[in-house]
N, CA, C and O atoms as CSV, one atom per row, in Angstrom:
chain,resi,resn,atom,element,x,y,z
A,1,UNK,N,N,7.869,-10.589,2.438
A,1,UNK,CA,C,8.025,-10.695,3.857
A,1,UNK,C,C,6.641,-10.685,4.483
A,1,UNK,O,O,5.770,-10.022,3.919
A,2,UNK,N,N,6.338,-11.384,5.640
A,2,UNK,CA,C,5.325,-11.588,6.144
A,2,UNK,C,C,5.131,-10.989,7.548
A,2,UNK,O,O,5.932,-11.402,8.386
A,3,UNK,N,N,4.107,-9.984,8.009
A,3,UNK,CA,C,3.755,-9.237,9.292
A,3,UNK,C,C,2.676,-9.341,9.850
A,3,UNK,O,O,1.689,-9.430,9.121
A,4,UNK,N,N,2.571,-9.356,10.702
A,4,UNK,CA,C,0.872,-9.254,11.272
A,4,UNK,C,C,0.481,-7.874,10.694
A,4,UNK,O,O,1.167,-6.854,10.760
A,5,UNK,N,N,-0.623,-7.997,10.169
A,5,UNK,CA,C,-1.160,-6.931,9.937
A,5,UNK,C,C,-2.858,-6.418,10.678
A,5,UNK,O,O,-3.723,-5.627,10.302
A,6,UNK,N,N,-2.711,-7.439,12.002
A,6,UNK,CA,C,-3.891,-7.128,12.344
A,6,UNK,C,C,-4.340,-5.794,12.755
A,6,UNK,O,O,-5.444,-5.360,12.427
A,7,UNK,N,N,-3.178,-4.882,13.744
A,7,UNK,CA,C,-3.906,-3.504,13.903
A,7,UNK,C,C,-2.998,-2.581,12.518
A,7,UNK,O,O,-2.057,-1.803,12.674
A,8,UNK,N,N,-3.610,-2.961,11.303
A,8,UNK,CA,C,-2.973,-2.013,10.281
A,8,UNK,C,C,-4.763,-1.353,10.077
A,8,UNK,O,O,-5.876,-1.863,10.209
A,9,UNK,N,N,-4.185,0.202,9.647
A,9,UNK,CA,C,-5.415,0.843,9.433
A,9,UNK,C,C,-4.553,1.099,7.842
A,9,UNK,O,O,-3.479,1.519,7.410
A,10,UNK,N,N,-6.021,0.452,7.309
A,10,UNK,CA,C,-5.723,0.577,5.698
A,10,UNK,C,C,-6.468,1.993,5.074
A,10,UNK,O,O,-7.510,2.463,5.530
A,11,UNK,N,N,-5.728,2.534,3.981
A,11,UNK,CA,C,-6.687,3.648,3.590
A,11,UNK,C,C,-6.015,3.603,1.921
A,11,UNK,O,O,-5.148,2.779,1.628
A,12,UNK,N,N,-6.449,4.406,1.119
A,12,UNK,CA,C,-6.431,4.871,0.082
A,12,UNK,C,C,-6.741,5.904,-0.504
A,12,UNK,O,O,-7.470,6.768,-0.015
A,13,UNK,N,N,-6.058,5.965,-2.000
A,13,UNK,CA,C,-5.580,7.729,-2.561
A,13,UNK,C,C,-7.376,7.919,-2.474
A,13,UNK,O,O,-8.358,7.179,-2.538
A,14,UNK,N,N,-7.045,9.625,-2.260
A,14,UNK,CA,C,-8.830,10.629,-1.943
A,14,UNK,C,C,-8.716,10.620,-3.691
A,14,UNK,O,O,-9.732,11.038,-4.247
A,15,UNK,N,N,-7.692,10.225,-4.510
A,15,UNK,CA,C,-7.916,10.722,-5.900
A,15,UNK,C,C,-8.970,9.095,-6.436
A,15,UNK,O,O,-9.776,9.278,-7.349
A,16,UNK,N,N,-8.901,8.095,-6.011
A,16,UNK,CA,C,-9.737,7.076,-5.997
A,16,UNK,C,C,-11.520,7.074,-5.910
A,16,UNK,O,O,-12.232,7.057,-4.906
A,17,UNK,N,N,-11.925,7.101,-7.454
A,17,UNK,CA,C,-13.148,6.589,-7.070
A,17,UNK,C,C,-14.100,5.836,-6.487
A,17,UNK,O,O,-13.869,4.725,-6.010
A,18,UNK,N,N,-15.255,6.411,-6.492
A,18,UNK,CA,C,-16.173,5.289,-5.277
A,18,UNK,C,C,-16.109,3.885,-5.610
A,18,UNK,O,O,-16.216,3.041,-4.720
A,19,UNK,N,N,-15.888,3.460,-7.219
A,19,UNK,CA,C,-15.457,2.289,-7.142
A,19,UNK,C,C,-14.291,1.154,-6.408
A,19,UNK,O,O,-13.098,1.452,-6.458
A,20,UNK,N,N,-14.640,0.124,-5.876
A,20,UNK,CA,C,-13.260,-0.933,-5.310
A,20,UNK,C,C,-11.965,-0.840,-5.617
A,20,UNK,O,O,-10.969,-1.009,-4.914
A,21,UNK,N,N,-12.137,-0.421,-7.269
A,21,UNK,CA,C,-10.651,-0.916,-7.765
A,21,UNK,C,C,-9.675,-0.309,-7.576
A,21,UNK,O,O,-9.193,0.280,-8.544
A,22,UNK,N,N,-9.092,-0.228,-6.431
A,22,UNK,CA,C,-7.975,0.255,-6.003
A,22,UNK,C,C,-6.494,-0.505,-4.865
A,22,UNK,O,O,-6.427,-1.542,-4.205
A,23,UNK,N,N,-5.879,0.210,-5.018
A,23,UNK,CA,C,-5.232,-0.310,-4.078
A,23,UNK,C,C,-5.295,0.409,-2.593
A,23,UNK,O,O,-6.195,1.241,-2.471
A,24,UNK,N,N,-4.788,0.275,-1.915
A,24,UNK,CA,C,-5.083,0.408,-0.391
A,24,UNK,C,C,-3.478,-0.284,-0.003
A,24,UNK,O,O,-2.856,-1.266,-0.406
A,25,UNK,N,N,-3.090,1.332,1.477
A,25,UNK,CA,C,-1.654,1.086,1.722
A,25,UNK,C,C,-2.063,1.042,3.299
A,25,UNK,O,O,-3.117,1.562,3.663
A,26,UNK,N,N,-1.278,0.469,4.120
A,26,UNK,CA,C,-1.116,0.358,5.520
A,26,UNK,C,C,0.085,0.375,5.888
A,26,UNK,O,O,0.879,-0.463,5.461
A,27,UNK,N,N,0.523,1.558,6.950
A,27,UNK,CA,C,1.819,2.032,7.742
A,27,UNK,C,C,1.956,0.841,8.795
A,27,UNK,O,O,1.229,0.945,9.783
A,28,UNK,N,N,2.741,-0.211,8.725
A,28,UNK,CA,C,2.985,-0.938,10.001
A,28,UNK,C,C,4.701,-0.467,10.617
A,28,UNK,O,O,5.612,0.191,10.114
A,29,UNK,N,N,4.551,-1.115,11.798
A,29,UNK,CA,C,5.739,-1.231,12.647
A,29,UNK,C,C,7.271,-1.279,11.739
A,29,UNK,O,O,8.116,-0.406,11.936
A,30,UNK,N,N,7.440,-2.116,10.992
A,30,UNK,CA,C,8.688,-2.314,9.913
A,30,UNK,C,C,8.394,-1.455,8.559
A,30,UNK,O,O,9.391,-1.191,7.887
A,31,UNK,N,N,7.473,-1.116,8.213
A,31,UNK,CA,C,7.318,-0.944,6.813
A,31,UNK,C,C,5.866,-0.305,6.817
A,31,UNK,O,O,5.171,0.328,7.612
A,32,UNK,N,N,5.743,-0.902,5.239
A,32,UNK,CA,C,4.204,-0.493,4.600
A,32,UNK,C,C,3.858,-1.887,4.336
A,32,UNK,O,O,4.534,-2.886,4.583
A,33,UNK,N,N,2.732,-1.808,3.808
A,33,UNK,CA,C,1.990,-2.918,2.921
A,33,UNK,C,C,1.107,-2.673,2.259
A,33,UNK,O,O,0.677,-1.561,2.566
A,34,UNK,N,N,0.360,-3.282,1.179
A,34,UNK,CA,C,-0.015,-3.537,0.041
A,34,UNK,C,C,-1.361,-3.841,-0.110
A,34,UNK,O,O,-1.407,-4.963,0.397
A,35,UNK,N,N,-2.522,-3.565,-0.488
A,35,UNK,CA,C,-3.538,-4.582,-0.565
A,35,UNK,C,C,-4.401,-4.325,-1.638
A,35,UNK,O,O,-4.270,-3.165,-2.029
A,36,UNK,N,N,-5.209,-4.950,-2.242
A,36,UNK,CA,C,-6.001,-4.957,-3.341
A,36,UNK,C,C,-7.290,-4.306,-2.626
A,36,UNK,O,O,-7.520,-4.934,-1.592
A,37,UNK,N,N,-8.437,-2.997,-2.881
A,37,UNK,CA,C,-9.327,-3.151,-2.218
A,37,UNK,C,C,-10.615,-3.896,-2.304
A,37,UNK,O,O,-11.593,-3.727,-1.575
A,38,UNK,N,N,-10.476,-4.839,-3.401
A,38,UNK,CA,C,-11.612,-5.294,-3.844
A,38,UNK,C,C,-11.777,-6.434,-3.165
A,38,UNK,O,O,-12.884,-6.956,-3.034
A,39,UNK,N,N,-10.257,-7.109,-2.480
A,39,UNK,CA,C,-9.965,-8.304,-1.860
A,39,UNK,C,C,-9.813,-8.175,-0.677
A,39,UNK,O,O,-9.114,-9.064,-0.190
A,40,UNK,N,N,-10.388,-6.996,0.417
A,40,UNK,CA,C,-9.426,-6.695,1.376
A,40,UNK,C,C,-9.105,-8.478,2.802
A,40,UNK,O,O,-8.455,-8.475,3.847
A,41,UNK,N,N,-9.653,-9.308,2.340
A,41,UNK,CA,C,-9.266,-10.712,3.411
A,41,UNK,C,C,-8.224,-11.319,2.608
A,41,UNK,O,O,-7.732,-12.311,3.146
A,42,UNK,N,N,-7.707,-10.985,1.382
A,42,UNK,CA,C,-6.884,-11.650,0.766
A,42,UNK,C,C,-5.338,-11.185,0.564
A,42,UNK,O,O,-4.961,-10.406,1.439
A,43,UNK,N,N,-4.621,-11.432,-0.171
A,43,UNK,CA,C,-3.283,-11.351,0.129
A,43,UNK,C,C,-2.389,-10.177,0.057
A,43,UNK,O,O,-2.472,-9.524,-0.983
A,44,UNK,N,N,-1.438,-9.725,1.074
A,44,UNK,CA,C,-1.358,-8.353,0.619
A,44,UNK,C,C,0.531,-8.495,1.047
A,44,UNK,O,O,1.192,-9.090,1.898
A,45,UNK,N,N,0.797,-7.618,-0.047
A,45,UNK,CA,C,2.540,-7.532,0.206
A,45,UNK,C,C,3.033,-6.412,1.051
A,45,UNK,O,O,2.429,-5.341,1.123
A,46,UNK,N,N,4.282,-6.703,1.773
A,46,UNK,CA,C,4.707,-5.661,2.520
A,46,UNK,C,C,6.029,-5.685,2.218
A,46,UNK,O,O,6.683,-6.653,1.829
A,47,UNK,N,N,6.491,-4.262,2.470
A,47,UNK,CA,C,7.669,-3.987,1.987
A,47,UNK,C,C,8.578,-3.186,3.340
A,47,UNK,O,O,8.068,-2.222,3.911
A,48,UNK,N,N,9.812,-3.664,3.707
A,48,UNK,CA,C,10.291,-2.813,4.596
A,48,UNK,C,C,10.581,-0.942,4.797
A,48,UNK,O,O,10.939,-0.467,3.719
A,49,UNK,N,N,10.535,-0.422,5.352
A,49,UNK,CA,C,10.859,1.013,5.448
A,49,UNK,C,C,11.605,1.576,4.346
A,49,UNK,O,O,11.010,2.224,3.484
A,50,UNK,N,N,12.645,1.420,4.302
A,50,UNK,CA,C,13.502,1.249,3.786
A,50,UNK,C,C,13.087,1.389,1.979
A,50,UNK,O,O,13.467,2.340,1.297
A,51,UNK,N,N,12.576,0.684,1.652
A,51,UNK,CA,C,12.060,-0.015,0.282
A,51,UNK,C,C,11.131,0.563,-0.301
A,51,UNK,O,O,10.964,0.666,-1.516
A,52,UNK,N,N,10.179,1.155,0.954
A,52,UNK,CA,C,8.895,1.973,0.741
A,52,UNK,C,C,9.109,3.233,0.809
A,52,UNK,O,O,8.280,4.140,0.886
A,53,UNK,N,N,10.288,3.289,0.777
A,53,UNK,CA,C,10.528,5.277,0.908
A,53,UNK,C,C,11.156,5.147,-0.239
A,53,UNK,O,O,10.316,5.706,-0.946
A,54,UNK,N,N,12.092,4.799,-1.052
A,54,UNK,CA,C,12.916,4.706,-1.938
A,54,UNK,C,C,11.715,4.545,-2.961
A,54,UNK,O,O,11.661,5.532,-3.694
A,55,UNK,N,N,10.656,3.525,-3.256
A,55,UNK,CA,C,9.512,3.793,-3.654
A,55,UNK,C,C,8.864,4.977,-3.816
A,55,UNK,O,O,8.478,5.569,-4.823
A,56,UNK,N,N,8.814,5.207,-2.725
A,56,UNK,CA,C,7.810,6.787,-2.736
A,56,UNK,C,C,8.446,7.924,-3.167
A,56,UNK,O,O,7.787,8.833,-3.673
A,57,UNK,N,N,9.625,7.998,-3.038
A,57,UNK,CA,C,10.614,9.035,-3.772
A,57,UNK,C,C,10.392,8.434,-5.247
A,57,UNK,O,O,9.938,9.246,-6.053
A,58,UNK,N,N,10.610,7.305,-5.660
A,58,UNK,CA,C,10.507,7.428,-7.467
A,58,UNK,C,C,9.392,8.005,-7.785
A,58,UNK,O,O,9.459,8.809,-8.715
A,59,UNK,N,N,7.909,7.758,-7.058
A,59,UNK,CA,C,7.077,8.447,-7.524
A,59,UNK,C,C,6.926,9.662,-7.502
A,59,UNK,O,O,6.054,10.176,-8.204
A,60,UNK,N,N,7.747,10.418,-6.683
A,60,UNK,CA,C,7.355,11.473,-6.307
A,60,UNK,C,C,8.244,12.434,-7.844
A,60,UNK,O,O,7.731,13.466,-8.277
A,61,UNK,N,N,9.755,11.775,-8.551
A,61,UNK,CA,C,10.370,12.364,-8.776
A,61,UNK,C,C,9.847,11.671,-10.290
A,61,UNK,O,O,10.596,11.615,-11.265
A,62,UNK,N,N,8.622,11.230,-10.291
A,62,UNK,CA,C,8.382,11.205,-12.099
A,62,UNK,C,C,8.963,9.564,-12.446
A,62,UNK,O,O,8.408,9.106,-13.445
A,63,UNK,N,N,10.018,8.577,-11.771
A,63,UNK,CA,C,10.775,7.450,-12.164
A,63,UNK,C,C,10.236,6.519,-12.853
A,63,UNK,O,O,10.772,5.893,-13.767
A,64,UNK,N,N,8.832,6.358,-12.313
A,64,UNK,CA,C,7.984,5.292,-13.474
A,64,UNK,C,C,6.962,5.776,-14.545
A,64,UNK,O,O,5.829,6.143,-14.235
A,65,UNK,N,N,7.330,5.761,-15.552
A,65,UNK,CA,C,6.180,6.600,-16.575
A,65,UNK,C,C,6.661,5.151,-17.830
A,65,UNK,O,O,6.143,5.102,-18.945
């Protein structure tokens, strides 16, 4: 799905080294989204509310190993 993401304030995990390679999340209006930080002008996925909590609960409860 596609959003403006112009006023998204992007950030990433404090567990992330000073290196790029990370990902980077932004809270918008419908959802979250996605971005590579090494790419930040390039393509980034967003996921509805909905999708991104159900997400964040698997991680939270161990679901992907």
């Amino acid at each position: 799905m596609k959003h403006d993401q112009t006023p998204a304030l992007w950030r990433k995990s404090t567990f992330s080294n000073s290196q790029a390679a990370c990902v980077e999340v932004a809270g918008l209006p419908c959802g979250h989204a996605v971005r590579d930080s090494k790419d930040p002008d390039g393509p980034s996925l967003s996921f509805p509310a909905a999708a991104w909590s159900a997400f964040t609960a698997g991680v939270r409860a161990d679901e992907f190993h």
